[in-house]
XYZ file of C-alpha atoms in Angstrom:
546
model
C -0.067 12.317 6.862
C 0.056 15.761 7.646
C 3.817 17.426 6.428
C 5.899 20.526 7.572
C 8.829 22.301 7.168
C 12.533 20.577 9.298
C 12.972 23.059 12.157
C 17.659 23.964 12.151
C 16.881 23.619 15.882
C 20.114 22.712 17.397
C 22.162 25.311 15.877
C 20.593 27.729 18.372
C 19.121 26.309 21.460
C 22.140 25.462 23.562
C 23.127 28.536 24.431
C 19.901 29.929 24.897
C 18.367 31.383 27.942
C 14.512 30.404 27.181
C 15.578 28.783 23.926
C 12.780 26.609 21.694
C 9.789 28.937 23.404
C 8.593 29.100 20.266
C 8.901 25.751 17.890
C 6.358 24.064 16.264
C 4.725 20.285 16.964
C 6.505 17.855 14.242
C 4.071 15.347 13.062
C 5.621 11.820 14.499
C 5.228 10.306 11.392
C 5.914 11.843 7.914
C 7.910 10.941 4.026
C 9.796 13.496 1.908
C 11.727 12.736 -1.364
C 14.872 12.118 -1.544
C 17.698 11.062 -4.009
C 18.391 7.454 -4.134
C 21.666 7.726 -7.086
C 22.307 3.607 -6.511
C 18.354 3.346 -7.219
C 18.279 6.552 -9.609
C 15.038 7.481 -8.657
C 13.457 9.585 -5.670
C 12.919 7.119 -2.653
C 10.789 8.201 0.849
C 12.004 8.478 4.341
C 10.644 7.527 6.981
C 10.236 9.777 10.338
C 8.937 6.681 12.262
C 9.195 5.934 15.762
C 11.395 3.382 17.359
C 8.423 0.357 17.346
C 7.709 1.657 14.185
C 11.382 1.861 12.172
C 11.474 -1.590 14.062
C 8.510 -3.254 12.148
C 9.385 -1.679 8.761
C 13.266 -3.170 8.802
C 11.161 -6.569 10.062
C 8.688 -6.857 7.234
C 11.428 -5.712 4.834
C 15.290 -7.195 5.923
C 17.228 -7.247 3.069
C 16.304 -3.718 2.009
C 18.400 -1.335 2.959
C 15.383 1.717 4.655
C 16.229 5.282 4.630
C 14.314 5.689 8.035
C 14.397 7.776 10.643
C 13.443 7.575 13.908
C 11.634 10.389 15.468
C 9.787 10.438 19.191
C 6.166 8.919 19.046
C 3.221 11.077 19.985
C 3.514 9.802 23.899
C 6.347 8.860 23.717
C 7.912 8.611 27.253
C 11.177 8.719 26.788
C 10.523 13.179 25.031
C 10.918 14.578 27.989
C 7.606 16.668 27.490
C 5.906 13.971 27.993
C 7.278 13.177 31.341
C 5.017 12.964 35.032
C 4.844 16.472 35.446
C 5.955 16.073 39.024
C 9.233 15.125 37.754
C 9.128 18.768 34.717
C 8.720 20.894 38.248
C 11.726 18.734 39.828
C 13.967 19.423 37.072
C 12.883 22.614 36.493
C 13.165 23.549 39.708
C 16.502 21.972 39.951
C 18.338 23.706 38.043
C 17.120 27.278 38.463
C 18.295 26.944 41.921
C 21.502 25.804 39.993
C 21.213 29.307 39.314
C 20.407 30.982 42.552
C 23.509 28.492 43.568
C 26.705 30.288 41.147
C 25.529 33.716 42.206
C 25.726 32.593 45.746
C 29.626 31.975 44.673
C 30.120 35.253 42.491
C 28.247 37.589 45.143
C 29.798 35.583 48.524
C 33.084 37.183 48.217
C 32.051 40.891 49.027
C 31.419 39.587 52.427
C 34.785 39.110 53.081
C 37.179 42.176 50.687
C 38.053 43.523 53.525
C 39.470 40.796 54.887
C 41.002 40.154 51.907
C 42.591 43.052 51.661
C 44.101 43.206 54.780
C 46.167 39.419 54.788
C 47.300 39.767 51.305
C 48.100 43.663 51.884
C 46.249 44.804 48.458
C 43.654 47.832 48.002
C 39.879 47.524 47.946
C 40.054 47.943 43.907
C 42.315 45.028 44.023
C 40.049 43.144 45.515
C 36.729 43.771 43.322
C 38.242 42.725 40.687
C 37.249 39.179 42.217
C 34.056 39.701 41.725
C 34.188 40.906 38.063
C 36.131 38.735 37.027
C 34.128 36.261 38.045
C 30.931 37.938 36.324
C 33.883 37.867 33.377
C 33.888 33.979 33.317
C 30.026 34.830 33.534
C 30.522 35.737 29.841
C 33.322 34.025 28.889
C 32.089 30.392 29.849
C 28.535 30.197 27.634
C 31.057 30.957 24.271
C 32.669 27.591 25.061
C 29.954 25.551 26.947
C 27.899 26.157 24.167
C 28.781 24.226 21.374
C 29.916 21.377 24.019
C 26.060 21.169 25.142
C 24.614 21.134 21.248
C 26.791 18.754 20.602
C 27.062 16.436 24.631
C 24.088 17.315 25.867
C 22.912 18.966 28.088
C 23.756 16.611 31.309
C 27.516 15.610 30.715
C 28.166 19.706 30.472
C 26.152 20.316 33.897
C 27.851 17.995 35.526
C 31.354 18.104 34.525
C 31.612 22.215 34.421
C 29.089 22.098 37.964
C 32.076 20.004 39.012
C 35.146 21.984 37.911
C 33.389 24.880 39.594
C 32.798 22.262 43.577
C 37.380 21.690 42.548
C 37.859 25.199 41.512
C 36.576 26.757 45.246
C 39.863 24.514 47.181
C 42.054 27.318 45.423
C 40.288 29.531 47.041
C 39.728 28.407 49.823
C 43.486 27.414 50.324
C 44.887 30.565 48.354
C 48.730 31.857 49.370
C 48.278 35.288 47.422
C 46.100 37.352 45.357
C 46.486 35.971 42.587
C 45.814 32.427 42.806
C 42.288 34.210 44.134
C 42.292 36.089 40.741
C 42.542 33.393 38.518
C 40.417 30.590 40.429
C 37.814 33.208 40.906
C 37.688 33.703 36.328
C 37.985 29.494 36.490
C 35.417 29.194 38.413
C 32.668 31.463 37.147
C 33.165 29.831 33.550
C 32.434 26.398 35.055
C 29.640 28.152 37.201
C 27.742 29.863 33.783
C 26.367 26.369 32.895
C 23.429 27.252 34.639
C 23.115 30.414 32.363
C 23.601 27.882 29.416
C 21.709 25.316 29.687
C 18.962 26.279 32.714
C 16.463 27.759 29.589
C 16.498 25.034 27.417
C 16.628 22.173 29.965
C 12.959 24.010 30.975
C 12.217 24.636 27.226
C 12.787 20.723 26.922
C 10.558 19.583 29.980
C 7.490 22.045 28.537
C 5.637 23.505 25.458
C 5.399 27.395 24.956
C 1.854 27.307 26.380
C 3.121 25.301 29.190
C 6.198 26.362 30.115
C 5.016 30.306 31.384
C 5.327 28.942 35.714
C 8.640 27.095 34.791
C 10.414 30.397 33.287
C 8.461 32.472 36.127
C 11.026 30.424 38.555
C 13.883 30.424 36.108
C 13.518 34.362 36.201
C 13.604 34.357 40.004
C 16.693 32.306 40.424
C 18.525 34.720 38.239
C 17.519 38.311 40.168
C 17.175 36.607 43.479
C 19.772 34.647 43.602
C 22.433 37.413 43.345
C 21.326 39.538 46.364
C 21.151 36.367 49.350
C 25.148 35.818 48.322
C 25.226 38.783 50.628
C 22.831 37.864 53.324
C 24.202 34.195 53.002
C 27.686 35.064 53.676
C 27.509 38.340 55.814
C 27.992 37.015 59.216
C 30.629 34.558 58.699
C 34.096 37.174 58.349
C 32.671 38.186 61.489
C 33.615 35.074 63.044
C 37.482 35.029 64.075
C 37.779 31.255 63.952
C 36.647 30.933 60.938
C 37.688 34.310 58.786
C 36.387 34.573 54.811
C 38.016 31.424 54.012
C 35.159 29.703 55.269
C 32.856 31.490 52.946
C 34.503 29.115 50.391
C 34.598 26.190 52.389
C 30.526 26.222 52.922
C 30.386 26.703 49.447
C 32.782 23.998 48.141
C 30.188 21.741 50.423
C 26.551 23.417 49.045
C 28.038 22.926 45.530
C 29.406 19.257 46.582
C 25.961 18.246 47.710
C 24.203 19.337 44.660
C 26.567 18.098 42.700
C 26.047 14.635 43.780
C 22.063 15.422 43.434
C 23.007 16.498 39.678
C 24.019 13.108 39.205
C 22.287 10.958 40.139
C 18.806 13.093 39.582
C 19.233 14.668 37.224
C 18.932 13.113 33.637
C 19.587 13.842 29.584
C 16.827 16.189 28.089
C 18.247 17.768 24.634
C 15.543 15.758 22.455
C 17.994 15.792 19.461
C 20.827 13.674 22.096
C 17.735 11.075 23.213
C 16.855 10.360 19.619
C 20.436 10.944 18.453
C 21.058 7.544 21.834
C 17.423 5.926 20.624
C 18.962 5.464 16.765
C 22.196 3.972 18.325
C 20.704 1.271 20.336
C 18.446 0.706 17.693
C 20.611 0.081 14.956
C 22.942 -2.277 17.135
C 19.200 -4.520 18.140
C 19.037 -4.549 13.929
C 22.766 -5.549 13.627
C 21.879 -8.281 15.752
C 18.836 -9.214 14.203
C 20.895 -8.997 10.434
C 18.226 -6.083 9.159
C 19.552 -4.485 6.542
C 18.113 -1.441 7.495
C 20.695 -0.735 10.167
C 23.376 0.547 7.795
C 21.030 3.928 6.998
C 18.920 4.365 9.795
C 19.162 7.258 11.282
C 17.839 10.145 14.283
C 15.555 13.199 11.850
C 18.289 15.192 13.407
C 21.729 13.646 11.834
C 21.446 16.216 8.235
C 21.430 19.176 10.516
C 24.551 17.790 12.932
C 26.953 19.532 12.947
C 30.620 19.819 14.019
C 32.369 21.177 16.620
C 34.246 23.707 14.788
C 31.045 24.781 13.073
C 29.499 24.969 16.196
C 31.769 27.554 17.787
C 31.769 29.541 14.081
C 27.713 30.457 14.812
C 28.707 30.781 18.498
C 30.889 33.160 18.245
C 30.259 34.979 15.295
C 26.350 35.184 15.088
C 25.086 36.857 18.332
C 27.434 39.652 17.970
C 25.731 40.017 14.391
C 22.826 40.257 16.198
C 23.803 42.291 18.639
C 24.975 45.320 15.942
C 22.323 45.181 13.336
C 18.764 44.023 15.389
C 17.347 47.096 17.084
C 15.197 44.415 19.499
C 18.181 42.725 19.945
C 20.436 46.072 21.047
C 18.240 47.641 23.289
C 17.463 44.405 25.555
C 21.046 44.094 26.006
C 21.761 47.511 27.084
C 18.487 46.720 29.113
C 19.542 44.165 31.181
C 23.028 45.246 31.188
C 22.203 48.884 33.110
C 19.660 46.487 35.980
C 22.465 43.946 36.105
C 25.171 46.056 36.053
C 23.321 48.103 39.135
C 22.657 45.211 40.899
C 26.405 44.219 41.159
C 26.978 47.624 42.366
C 25.178 47.049 44.988
C 27.670 44.821 45.729
C 30.529 48.163 46.152
C 27.911 50.444 47.183
C 25.825 48.816 49.522
C 28.705 48.958 52.272
C 29.140 52.703 51.879
C 24.945 53.550 52.773
C 25.056 50.723 55.426
C 28.287 50.320 56.863
C 30.444 51.856 59.206
C 30.430 55.439 57.467
C 26.701 55.600 57.337
C 24.382 53.527 59.046
C 26.972 51.826 60.865
C 26.637 47.793 60.618
C 28.823 45.941 60.697
C 29.778 42.700 57.785
C 26.927 40.516 58.330
C 24.227 43.551 59.290
C 25.088 44.866 55.606
C 24.693 41.906 54.007
C 20.864 41.863 55.934
C 20.248 44.776 53.983
C 20.610 43.036 50.933
C 16.883 41.133 51.799
C 15.302 43.977 49.914
C 16.495 43.841 46.829
C 16.147 39.548 47.400
C 12.119 40.310 48.599
C 11.540 42.168 45.936
C 10.902 39.413 43.097
C 9.635 37.363 45.178
C 6.863 39.882 45.061
C 6.863 40.218 41.733
C 7.082 36.461 40.851
C 3.707 36.056 42.507
C 2.115 38.668 40.636
C 3.394 36.998 37.034
C 0.942 34.440 36.925
C -1.319 37.991 36.108
C 1.477 38.326 33.016
C 1.014 34.936 32.202
C -2.986 35.405 32.158
C -2.603 38.396 29.556
C -0.185 36.424 27.333
C -2.393 33.150 27.368
C -5.543 35.918 26.275
C -4.004 37.619 23.292
C -3.207 34.381 22.256
C -6.053 32.941 21.953
C -7.490 35.516 20.878
C -5.090 35.489 17.677
C -5.683 31.725 16.479
C -2.912 30.338 19.337
C -0.048 32.470 17.375
C 2.362 33.606 19.252
C 2.095 36.992 20.510
C 5.373 38.567 21.932
C 3.938 42.202 22.744
C 2.053 40.755 25.001
C 4.688 39.357 26.411
C 6.055 42.908 27.294
C 2.409 44.013 28.931
C 3.588 44.296 32.545
C 7.514 45.414 31.866
C 5.078 48.887 30.551
C 4.931 49.105 34.534
C 7.558 47.047 35.687
C 10.123 50.015 33.776
C 9.038 52.537 35.953
C 9.951 50.790 39.039
C 13.486 51.048 38.975
C 14.285 55.088 38.542
C 11.355 55.904 41.148
C 13.452 53.027 43.406
C 17.039 54.493 42.527
C 16.066 57.771 43.568
C 14.324 56.922 46.131
C 16.924 55.097 47.411
C 19.536 57.702 46.944
C 17.668 61.078 48.646
C 16.668 58.337 51.677
C 20.430 57.200 52.876
C 21.637 60.261 54.849
C 22.175 58.154 58.349
C 19.558 60.209 59.538
C 16.811 58.250 57.750
C 15.900 55.233 59.174
C 17.865 52.026 57.519
C 14.356 50.435 56.392
C 12.847 53.278 54.475
C 16.172 53.055 51.409
C 15.596 48.829 52.012
C 12.491 49.099 51.325
C 13.539 51.366 47.690
C 16.090 48.953 46.909
C 13.101 45.921 47.204
C 10.918 48.067 44.950
C 14.070 48.079 42.910
C 13.997 43.862 43.078
C 10.385 43.408 42.040
C 11.429 45.908 39.147
C 14.060 44.399 37.750
C 12.487 40.768 37.780
C 9.345 41.933 35.593
C 11.590 43.702 33.203
C 14.704 40.863 32.272
C 11.896 38.006 32.345
C 9.148 40.338 29.967
C 12.195 41.174 27.567
C 13.651 37.680 27.546
C 10.959 36.093 26.824
C 9.604 38.599 24.052
C 13.359 38.183 22.577
C 12.018 34.417 22.240
C 9.319 34.847 20.901
C 10.546 37.045 18.271
C 13.153 35.457 17.081
C 12.105 31.923 17.493
C 14.370 29.881 15.687
C 17.413 32.285 15.492
C 16.858 33.320 19.928
C 19.160 31.827 21.067
C 21.599 33.842 18.892
C 19.808 36.682 19.919
C 20.145 36.067 23.651
C 23.450 35.309 23.556
C 23.945 38.849 22.372
C 21.717 40.038 25.509
C 23.578 37.750 28.021
C 27.395 38.692 26.842
C 27.040 42.515 27.255
C 25.024 41.612 30.260
C 27.495 39.949 32.047
C 30.649 42.296 31.207
C 28.306 45.468 32.523
C 28.137 44.096 35.353
C 31.789 42.519 35.485
C 32.967 45.935 34.828
C 30.450 48.305 36.838
C 31.262 47.311 40.005
C 35.289 48.428 39.135
C 34.431 52.570 39.218
C 31.651 51.929 41.951
C 33.050 52.648 45.046
C 34.748 55.422 43.086
C 31.616 56.743 41.902
C 30.218 56.989 45.168
C 32.896 58.639 47.429
C 33.149 61.634 44.636
C 29.498 62.058 43.976
C 28.239 61.228 46.906
C 25.831 58.948 47.863
C 22.751 60.517 47.056
C 24.194 61.455 43.513
C 26.024 59.186 42.389
C 22.971 57.007 42.730
C 20.845 59.680 41.219
C 22.898 59.459 38.549
C 22.112 56.058 38.193
C 18.067 56.830 37.857
C 18.408 59.421 35.337
C 19.622 56.351 33.210
C 17.023 54.637 34.471
C 14.901 57.394 32.781
C 16.500 57.063 29.046
C 15.573 53.654 29.153
C 11.767 54.000 30.245
C 10.313 53.938 26.891
C 11.776 50.945 25.421
C 9.393 48.100 26.633
C 5.962 50.227 25.935
C 8.291 50.286 22.003
C 8.144 46.622 22.063
C 4.602 46.584 23.231
C 3.446 49.219 20.441
C 5.608 49.027 17.750
C 7.020 45.942 18.300
C 5.111 43.489 15.615
C 6.370 46.604 13.340
C 9.703 46.607 14.484
C 10.049 43.079 13.701
C 8.572 43.127 10.271
C 11.780 45.006 9.359
C 14.097 42.559 10.537
C 14.748 39.733 8.133
C 15.064 37.289 10.908
C 12.714 37.812 13.088
C 9.825 38.369 9.873
C 11.167 34.836 8.491
C 9.300 33.602 11.760
C 6.451 36.344 11.240
C 2.616 34.543 12.899
C 4.242 30.953 13.135
C 3.745 29.087 15.981
C 7.053 26.727 16.391
C 6.796 24.521 19.329
C 8.682 21.872 17.532
C 11.141 19.215 19.538
C 14.744 19.600 19.197
């Protein structure tokens, strides 16, 4: 019978965009010695499937056996054993929730001018409507991650998405700007649930070496969604019979429809929660049959399960520790924050470049100009199989053990796209140059951001494995704080520096970040060896249920 260490996965998994891509398969039946104070000697703790546990209990009805319930190898209750079509449906569905929440974030920019005119506020105040939503993104995971750990993914999805749906109503009916600002923050808080849960859901459903495709879809949702918000909402304010309020009525209808589908079609996928429920049902059955084991039966994660206070403590402190003490986490956060900051700066700069003072576009046409940023990730997504093929080749040459550095193979070239596209966009933003030219530049930026973000986040997960959620939480925190902060000065920057030099400034900063994927690819192994957290999992091949 094979033996391996219990992985304390629950503390880490729920806060991750891509948690548990690197854990080991546990043996389904194993035993370890535990003290038995009543007998004064060691007693075996048995790790058994449901049917095995019931069989053992019935054979010894008077003995309270120390049984821990685990999945059997082909257990239909294990999400990784579900039909492939079901796993792809769930992966695609929760990824699309990511798209919808970014639509809720960015669509407000299409109605910003009308909101400013109706409530007699400045454009800086209306920018707060975007920033407060993204700030909610930063705060939400801190609260939702422990709840997901404690109660499961599905309840967090259902409750938070209902809250997002519900708070479109006061926004659509808002009598003043204060109502809009507060409700936008609450909407962002609730809308952060996909950021907290989607990566974890994918890791629930797929083994690490099978997850490349679903993770590519998840990465696409994170980069395709924000620019599409302006595309779908741009023409709504132009209809004077509808106005800006109908942006939120439409979003309310869409989020409400998906909430119904969420309730009806998305089951719980977190392994620890499923096993906990199985153990509870099995105890009830054993109690009815009068089996003594009902008093000692537990699920395999019972010893590691923490209360909400402990979970909140870890969620609040460990990500900051990683952020300020781990070079990998720090530079991943810096790069991701900068890229997402630019994405939301575009919400303010595109109307300057393509609007009445630039190419003369109306609000709807400015929204359509974001198609370049949205199409870029789709094109890069088509080439992602090349990255996955390279990674699997490196894994095969490494005795099927993970090779984190192979995750950033394509990012070495994708990061060059960022400064090139920003300089291209900057110096073709003159009204005298055809509008398609800067849009093509933005498509190159979209391709670059998709490649970099997916590669670096995968690298962080593979490097830290069990602790990846804490590292990713730090990355996501910085990403959303920067994403919420950048739009606040975007308009002033473009007005004072001019369109050309403002975008060029971003390009110069991007040049400083180009070496990051190259350093990770060629020197990442040495950096990991110096990290106490990454070194703990060096040369391990973890892919356990969690």
